[in-house]
Short mmCIF file of C-alpha atoms and ligand atoms in Angstrom, two decimals:
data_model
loop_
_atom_site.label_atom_id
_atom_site.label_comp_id
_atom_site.label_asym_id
_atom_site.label_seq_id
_atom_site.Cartn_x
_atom_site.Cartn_y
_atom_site.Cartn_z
CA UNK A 1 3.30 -15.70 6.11
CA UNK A 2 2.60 -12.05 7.49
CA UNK A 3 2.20 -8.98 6.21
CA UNK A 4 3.44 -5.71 8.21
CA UNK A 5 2.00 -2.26 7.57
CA UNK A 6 5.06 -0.06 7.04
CA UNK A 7 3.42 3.11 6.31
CA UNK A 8 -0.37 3.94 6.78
CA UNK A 9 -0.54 7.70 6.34
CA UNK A 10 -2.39 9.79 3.80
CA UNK A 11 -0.58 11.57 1.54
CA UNK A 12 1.25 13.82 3.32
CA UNK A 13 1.96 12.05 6.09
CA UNK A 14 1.43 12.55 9.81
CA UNK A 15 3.01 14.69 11.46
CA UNK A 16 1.81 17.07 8.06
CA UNK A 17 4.86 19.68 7.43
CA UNK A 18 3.34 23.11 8.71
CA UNK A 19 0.53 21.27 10.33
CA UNK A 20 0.42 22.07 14.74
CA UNK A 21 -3.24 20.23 15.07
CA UNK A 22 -3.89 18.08 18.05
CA UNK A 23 -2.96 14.83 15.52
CA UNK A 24 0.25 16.48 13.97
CA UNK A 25 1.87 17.35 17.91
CA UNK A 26 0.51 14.15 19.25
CA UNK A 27 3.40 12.11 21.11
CA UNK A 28 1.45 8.76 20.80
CA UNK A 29 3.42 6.83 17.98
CA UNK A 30 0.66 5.56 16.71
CA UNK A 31 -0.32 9.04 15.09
CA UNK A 32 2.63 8.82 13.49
CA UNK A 33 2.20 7.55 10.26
CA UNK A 34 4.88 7.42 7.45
CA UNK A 35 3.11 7.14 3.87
CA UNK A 36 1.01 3.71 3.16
CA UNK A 37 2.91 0.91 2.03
CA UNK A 38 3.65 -2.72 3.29
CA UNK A 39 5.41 -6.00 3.20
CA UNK A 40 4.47 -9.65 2.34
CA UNK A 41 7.04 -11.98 4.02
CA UNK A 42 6.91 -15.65 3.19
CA UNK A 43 9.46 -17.96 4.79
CA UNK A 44 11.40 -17.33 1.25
CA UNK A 45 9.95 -14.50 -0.16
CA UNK A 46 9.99 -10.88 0.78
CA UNK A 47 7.41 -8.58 -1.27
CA UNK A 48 6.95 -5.02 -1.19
CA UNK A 49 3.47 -3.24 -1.82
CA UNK A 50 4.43 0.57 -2.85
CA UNK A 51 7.66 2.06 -2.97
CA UNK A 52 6.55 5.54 -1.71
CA UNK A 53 8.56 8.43 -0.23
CA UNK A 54 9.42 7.18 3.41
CA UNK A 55 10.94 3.65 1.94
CA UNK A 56 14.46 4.32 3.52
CA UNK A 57 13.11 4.95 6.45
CA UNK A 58 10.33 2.07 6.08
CA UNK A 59 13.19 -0.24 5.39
CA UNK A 60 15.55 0.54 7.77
CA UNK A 61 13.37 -0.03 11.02
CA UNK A 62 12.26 -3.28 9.17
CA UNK A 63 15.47 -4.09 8.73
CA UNK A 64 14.89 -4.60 5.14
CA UNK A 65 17.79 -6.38 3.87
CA UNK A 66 16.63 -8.13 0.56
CA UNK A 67 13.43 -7.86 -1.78
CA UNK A 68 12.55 -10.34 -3.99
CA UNK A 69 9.60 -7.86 -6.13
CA UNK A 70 7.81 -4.63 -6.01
CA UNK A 71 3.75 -4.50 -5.78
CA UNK A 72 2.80 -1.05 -7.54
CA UNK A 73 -1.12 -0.19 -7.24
CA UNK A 74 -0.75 3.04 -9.03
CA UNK A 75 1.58 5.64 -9.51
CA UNK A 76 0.41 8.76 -7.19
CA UNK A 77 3.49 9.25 -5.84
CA UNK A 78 3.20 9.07 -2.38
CA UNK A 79 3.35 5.11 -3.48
CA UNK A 80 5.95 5.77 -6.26
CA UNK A 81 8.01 8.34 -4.78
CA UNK A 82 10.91 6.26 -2.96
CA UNK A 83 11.43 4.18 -6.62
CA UNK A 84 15.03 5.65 -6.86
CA UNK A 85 15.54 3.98 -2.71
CA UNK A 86 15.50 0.40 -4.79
CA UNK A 87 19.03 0.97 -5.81
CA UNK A 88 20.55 -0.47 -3.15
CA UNK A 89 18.53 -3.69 -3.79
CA UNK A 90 19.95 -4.50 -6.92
CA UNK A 91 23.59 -2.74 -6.09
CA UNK A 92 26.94 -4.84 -6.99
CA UNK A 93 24.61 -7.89 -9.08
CA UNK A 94 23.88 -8.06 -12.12
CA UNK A 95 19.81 -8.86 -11.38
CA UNK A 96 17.11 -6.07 -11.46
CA UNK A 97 14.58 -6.77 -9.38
CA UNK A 98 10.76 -7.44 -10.45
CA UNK A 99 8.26 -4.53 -10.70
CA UNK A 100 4.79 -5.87 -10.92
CA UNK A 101 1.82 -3.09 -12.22
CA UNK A 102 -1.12 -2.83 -14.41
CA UNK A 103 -0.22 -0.55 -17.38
CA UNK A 104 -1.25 2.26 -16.69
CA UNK A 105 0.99 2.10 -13.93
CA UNK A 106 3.47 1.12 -15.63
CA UNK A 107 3.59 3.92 -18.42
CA UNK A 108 3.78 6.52 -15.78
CA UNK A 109 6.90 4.80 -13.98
CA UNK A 110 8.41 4.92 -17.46
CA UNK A 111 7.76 8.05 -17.70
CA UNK A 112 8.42 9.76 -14.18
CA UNK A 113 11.83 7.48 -13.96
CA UNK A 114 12.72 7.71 -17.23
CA UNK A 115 16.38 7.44 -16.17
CA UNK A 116 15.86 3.76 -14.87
CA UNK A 117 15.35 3.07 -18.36
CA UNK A 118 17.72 4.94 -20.28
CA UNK A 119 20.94 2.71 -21.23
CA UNK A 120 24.40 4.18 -20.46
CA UNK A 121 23.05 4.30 -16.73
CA UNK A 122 25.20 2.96 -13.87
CA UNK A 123 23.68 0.41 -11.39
CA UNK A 124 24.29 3.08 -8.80
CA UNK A 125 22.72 5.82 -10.30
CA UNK A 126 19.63 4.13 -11.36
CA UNK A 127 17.15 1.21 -9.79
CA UNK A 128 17.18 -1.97 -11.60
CA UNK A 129 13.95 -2.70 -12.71
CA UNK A 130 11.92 -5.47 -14.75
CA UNK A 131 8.65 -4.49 -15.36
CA UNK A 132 6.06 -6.68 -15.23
CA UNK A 133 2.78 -6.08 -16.67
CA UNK A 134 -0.46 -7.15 -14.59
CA UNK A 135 -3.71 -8.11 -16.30
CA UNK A 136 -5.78 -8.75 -13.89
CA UNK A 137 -5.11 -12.53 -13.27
CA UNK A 138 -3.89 -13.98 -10.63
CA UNK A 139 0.23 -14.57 -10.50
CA UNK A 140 2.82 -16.23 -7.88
CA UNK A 141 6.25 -14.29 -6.70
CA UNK A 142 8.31 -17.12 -5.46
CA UNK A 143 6.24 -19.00 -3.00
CA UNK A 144 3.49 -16.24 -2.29
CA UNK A 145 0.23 -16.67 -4.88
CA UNK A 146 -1.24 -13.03 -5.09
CA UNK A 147 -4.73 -12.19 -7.04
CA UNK A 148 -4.91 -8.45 -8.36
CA UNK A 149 -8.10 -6.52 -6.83
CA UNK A 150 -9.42 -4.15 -9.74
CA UNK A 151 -10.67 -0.89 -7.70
CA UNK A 152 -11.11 2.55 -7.94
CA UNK A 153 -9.53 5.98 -7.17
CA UNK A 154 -11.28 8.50 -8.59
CA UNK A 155 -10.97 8.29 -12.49
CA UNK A 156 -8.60 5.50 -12.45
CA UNK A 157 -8.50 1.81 -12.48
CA UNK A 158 -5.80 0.96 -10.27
CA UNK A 159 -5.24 -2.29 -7.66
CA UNK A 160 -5.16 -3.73 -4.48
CA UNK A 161 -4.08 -7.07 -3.87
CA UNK A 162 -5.69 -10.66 -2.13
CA UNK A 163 -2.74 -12.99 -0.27
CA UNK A 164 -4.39 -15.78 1.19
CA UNK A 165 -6.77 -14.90 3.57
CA UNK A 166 -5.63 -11.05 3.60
CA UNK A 167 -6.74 -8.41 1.15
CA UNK A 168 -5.28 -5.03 0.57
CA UNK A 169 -6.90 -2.28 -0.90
CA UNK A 170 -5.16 1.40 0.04
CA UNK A 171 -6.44 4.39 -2.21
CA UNK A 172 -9.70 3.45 -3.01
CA UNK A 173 -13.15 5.38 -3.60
CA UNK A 174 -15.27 2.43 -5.53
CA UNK A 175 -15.22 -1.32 -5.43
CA UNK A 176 -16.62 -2.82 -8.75
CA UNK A 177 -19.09 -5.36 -7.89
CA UNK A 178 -16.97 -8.22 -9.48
CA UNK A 179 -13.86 -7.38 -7.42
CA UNK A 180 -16.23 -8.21 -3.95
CA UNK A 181 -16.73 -11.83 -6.23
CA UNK A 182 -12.70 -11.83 -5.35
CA UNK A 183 -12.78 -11.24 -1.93
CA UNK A 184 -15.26 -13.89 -0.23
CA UNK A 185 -13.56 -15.44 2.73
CA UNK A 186 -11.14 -12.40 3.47
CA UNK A 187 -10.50 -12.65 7.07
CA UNK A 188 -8.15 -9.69 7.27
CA UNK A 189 -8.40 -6.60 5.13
CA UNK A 190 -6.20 -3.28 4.82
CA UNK A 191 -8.43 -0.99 3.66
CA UNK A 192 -8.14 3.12 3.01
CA UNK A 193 -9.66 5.33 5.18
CA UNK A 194 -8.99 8.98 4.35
CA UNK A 195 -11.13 10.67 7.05
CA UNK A 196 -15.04 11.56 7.53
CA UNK A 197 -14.99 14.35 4.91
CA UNK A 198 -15.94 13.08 2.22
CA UNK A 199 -12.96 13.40 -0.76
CA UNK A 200 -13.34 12.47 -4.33
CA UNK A 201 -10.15 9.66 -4.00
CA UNK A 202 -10.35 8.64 -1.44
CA UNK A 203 -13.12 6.31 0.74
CA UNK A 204 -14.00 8.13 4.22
CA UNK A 205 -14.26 6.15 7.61
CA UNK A 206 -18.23 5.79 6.76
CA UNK A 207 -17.52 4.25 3.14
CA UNK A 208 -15.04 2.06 4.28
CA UNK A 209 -16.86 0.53 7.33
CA UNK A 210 -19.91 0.05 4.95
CA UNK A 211 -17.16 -1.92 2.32
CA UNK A 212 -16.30 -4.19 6.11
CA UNK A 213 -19.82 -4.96 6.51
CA UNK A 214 -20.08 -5.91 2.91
CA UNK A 215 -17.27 -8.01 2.59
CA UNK A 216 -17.59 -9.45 6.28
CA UNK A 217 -13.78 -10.12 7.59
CA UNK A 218 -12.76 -11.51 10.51
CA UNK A 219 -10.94 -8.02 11.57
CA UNK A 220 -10.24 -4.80 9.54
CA UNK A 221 -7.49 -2.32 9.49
CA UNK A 222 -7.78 0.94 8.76
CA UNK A 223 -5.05 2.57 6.22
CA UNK A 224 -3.99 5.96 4.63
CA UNK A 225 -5.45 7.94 7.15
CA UNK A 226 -4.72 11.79 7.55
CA UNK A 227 -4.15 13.92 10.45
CA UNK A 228 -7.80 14.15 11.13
CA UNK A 229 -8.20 11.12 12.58
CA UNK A 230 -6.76 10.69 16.22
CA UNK A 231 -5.84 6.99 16.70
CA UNK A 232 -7.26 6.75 20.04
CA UNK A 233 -10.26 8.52 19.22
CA UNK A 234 -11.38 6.84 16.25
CA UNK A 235 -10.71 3.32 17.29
CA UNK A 236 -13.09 4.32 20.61
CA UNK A 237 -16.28 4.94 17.97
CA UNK A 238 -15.35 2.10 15.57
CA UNK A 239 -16.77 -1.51 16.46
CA UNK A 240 -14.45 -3.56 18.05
CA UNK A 241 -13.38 -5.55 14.96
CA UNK A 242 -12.58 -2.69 13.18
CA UNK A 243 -9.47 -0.38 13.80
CA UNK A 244 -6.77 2.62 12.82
CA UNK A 245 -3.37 0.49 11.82
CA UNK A 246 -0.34 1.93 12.71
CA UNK A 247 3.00 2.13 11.37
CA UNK A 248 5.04 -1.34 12.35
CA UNK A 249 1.51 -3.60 12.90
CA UNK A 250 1.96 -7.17 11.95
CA UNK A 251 -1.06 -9.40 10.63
CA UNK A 252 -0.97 -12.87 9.74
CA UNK A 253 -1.51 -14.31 6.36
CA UNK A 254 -3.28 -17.54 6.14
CA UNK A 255 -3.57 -19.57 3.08
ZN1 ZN B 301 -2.05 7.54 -1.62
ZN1 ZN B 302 -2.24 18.19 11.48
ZN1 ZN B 303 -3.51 7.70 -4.67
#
């Protein structure tokens, strides 16, 4: 089982529109980061972790040909913008394919794609979706067992997710102390990393290094990073275990 970072930029991605910083005209690939999302693939099951803006893109240099569910941790929308790119997942069959969310999350998709809801809507005009509400315990998609991760971003209660030996938590600014009671024996986590400004979202490199040393992994990756944070740079002053991801990196998922 792996899981492949498709996106790992902040919000606005990088390159930022109308941005001409050293980051922004970089040519090193790895500064440039579509919006933070990724994929779970089991020998049978193929899982999606936020369907934000840059999915058709995302998906067609994965070569994304089927999806068996959608992972939503919370409905900014650079994770919820590219819901209406699901359509051609569920095109020409009569299936709609699984949305899994807390909620909260789930109200707001209701809301913001109110059309994929409404009836008299064609399959071509609207994404197919089942929504699935998550409580907080844990729940299997096919042959991949996943257990929600309750954090914070800002205000909100949203989620990251443990697979295995892998835990991913993008937009986050607190852990609760029983969520670190979930994550004993991570050996790879995906954790955001805004920059080293502090922001009231989002955790900067300091805060999430001192969430690594907490939780101990084996390696750690850093996620949803803006275009402050040079790839090359950054990894130079992080400890060797620790490091930027980058848009196509593939990590192993032991269970
Ligand atoms: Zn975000
Ligand atoms: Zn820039
Ligand atoms: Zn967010």
């Amino acid at each position: 089982m792996q899981l492949t970072i498709l996106g790992c930029g902040g919000s606005m991605g990088v390159p930022m529109l109308a941005c001409d910083c050293a980051v922004c005209t970089s040519t090193d690939p790895r500064n440039q980061r579509t919006r933070t999302a990724a994929l779970i693939q089991s020998p049978t099951t193929t899982i999606l972790i936020d369907p934000g803006p840059d999915l058709r893109i995302q998906g067609l240099r994965q070569g994304l040909a089927q999806l068996d569910a959608v992972l939503v941790t919370h409905p900014h929308q650079d994770h919820i913008g590219g819901i209406d790119d699901l359509r051609p997942f569920t095109l020409n069959t009569p299936r709609s394919l699984p949305l899994y969310a807390n909620q909260f999350t789930l109200d707001r998709i209701r809301y913001q794609y109110d059309y994929a809801f409404a009836s008299g809507e064609s399959a071509s005009t609207r994404p197919s979706l089942s929504l699935n509400q998550l409580d907080g315990t844990a729940f299997s998609i096919g042959d991949v067992a996943l257990i929600p991760l309750p954090i914070e971003h800002g205000s909100w209660q949203i989620l990251g997710f443990r697979i295995g030996d892998l835990a991913y938590m993008t937009d986050v600014s607190h852990i609760p102390e029983p969520t670190f009671d979930l994550l004993h024996g991570v050996n790879r986590l995906v954790i955001g990393a805004l920059r080293h400004e502090p922001h009231p979202l989002h955790f900067t490199v300091a805060q999430a290094l001192a969430a690594v040393e907490r939780i101990q992994p084996q390696q750690a990756f850093f996620v949803h990073t803006s275009h402050s944070l040079d790839y090359t740079t950054e990894n130079a002053n992080l400890p060797s275990h620790v490091q930027l991801a980058y848009d196509g990196l593939v990590l192993p998922i032991h269970v």
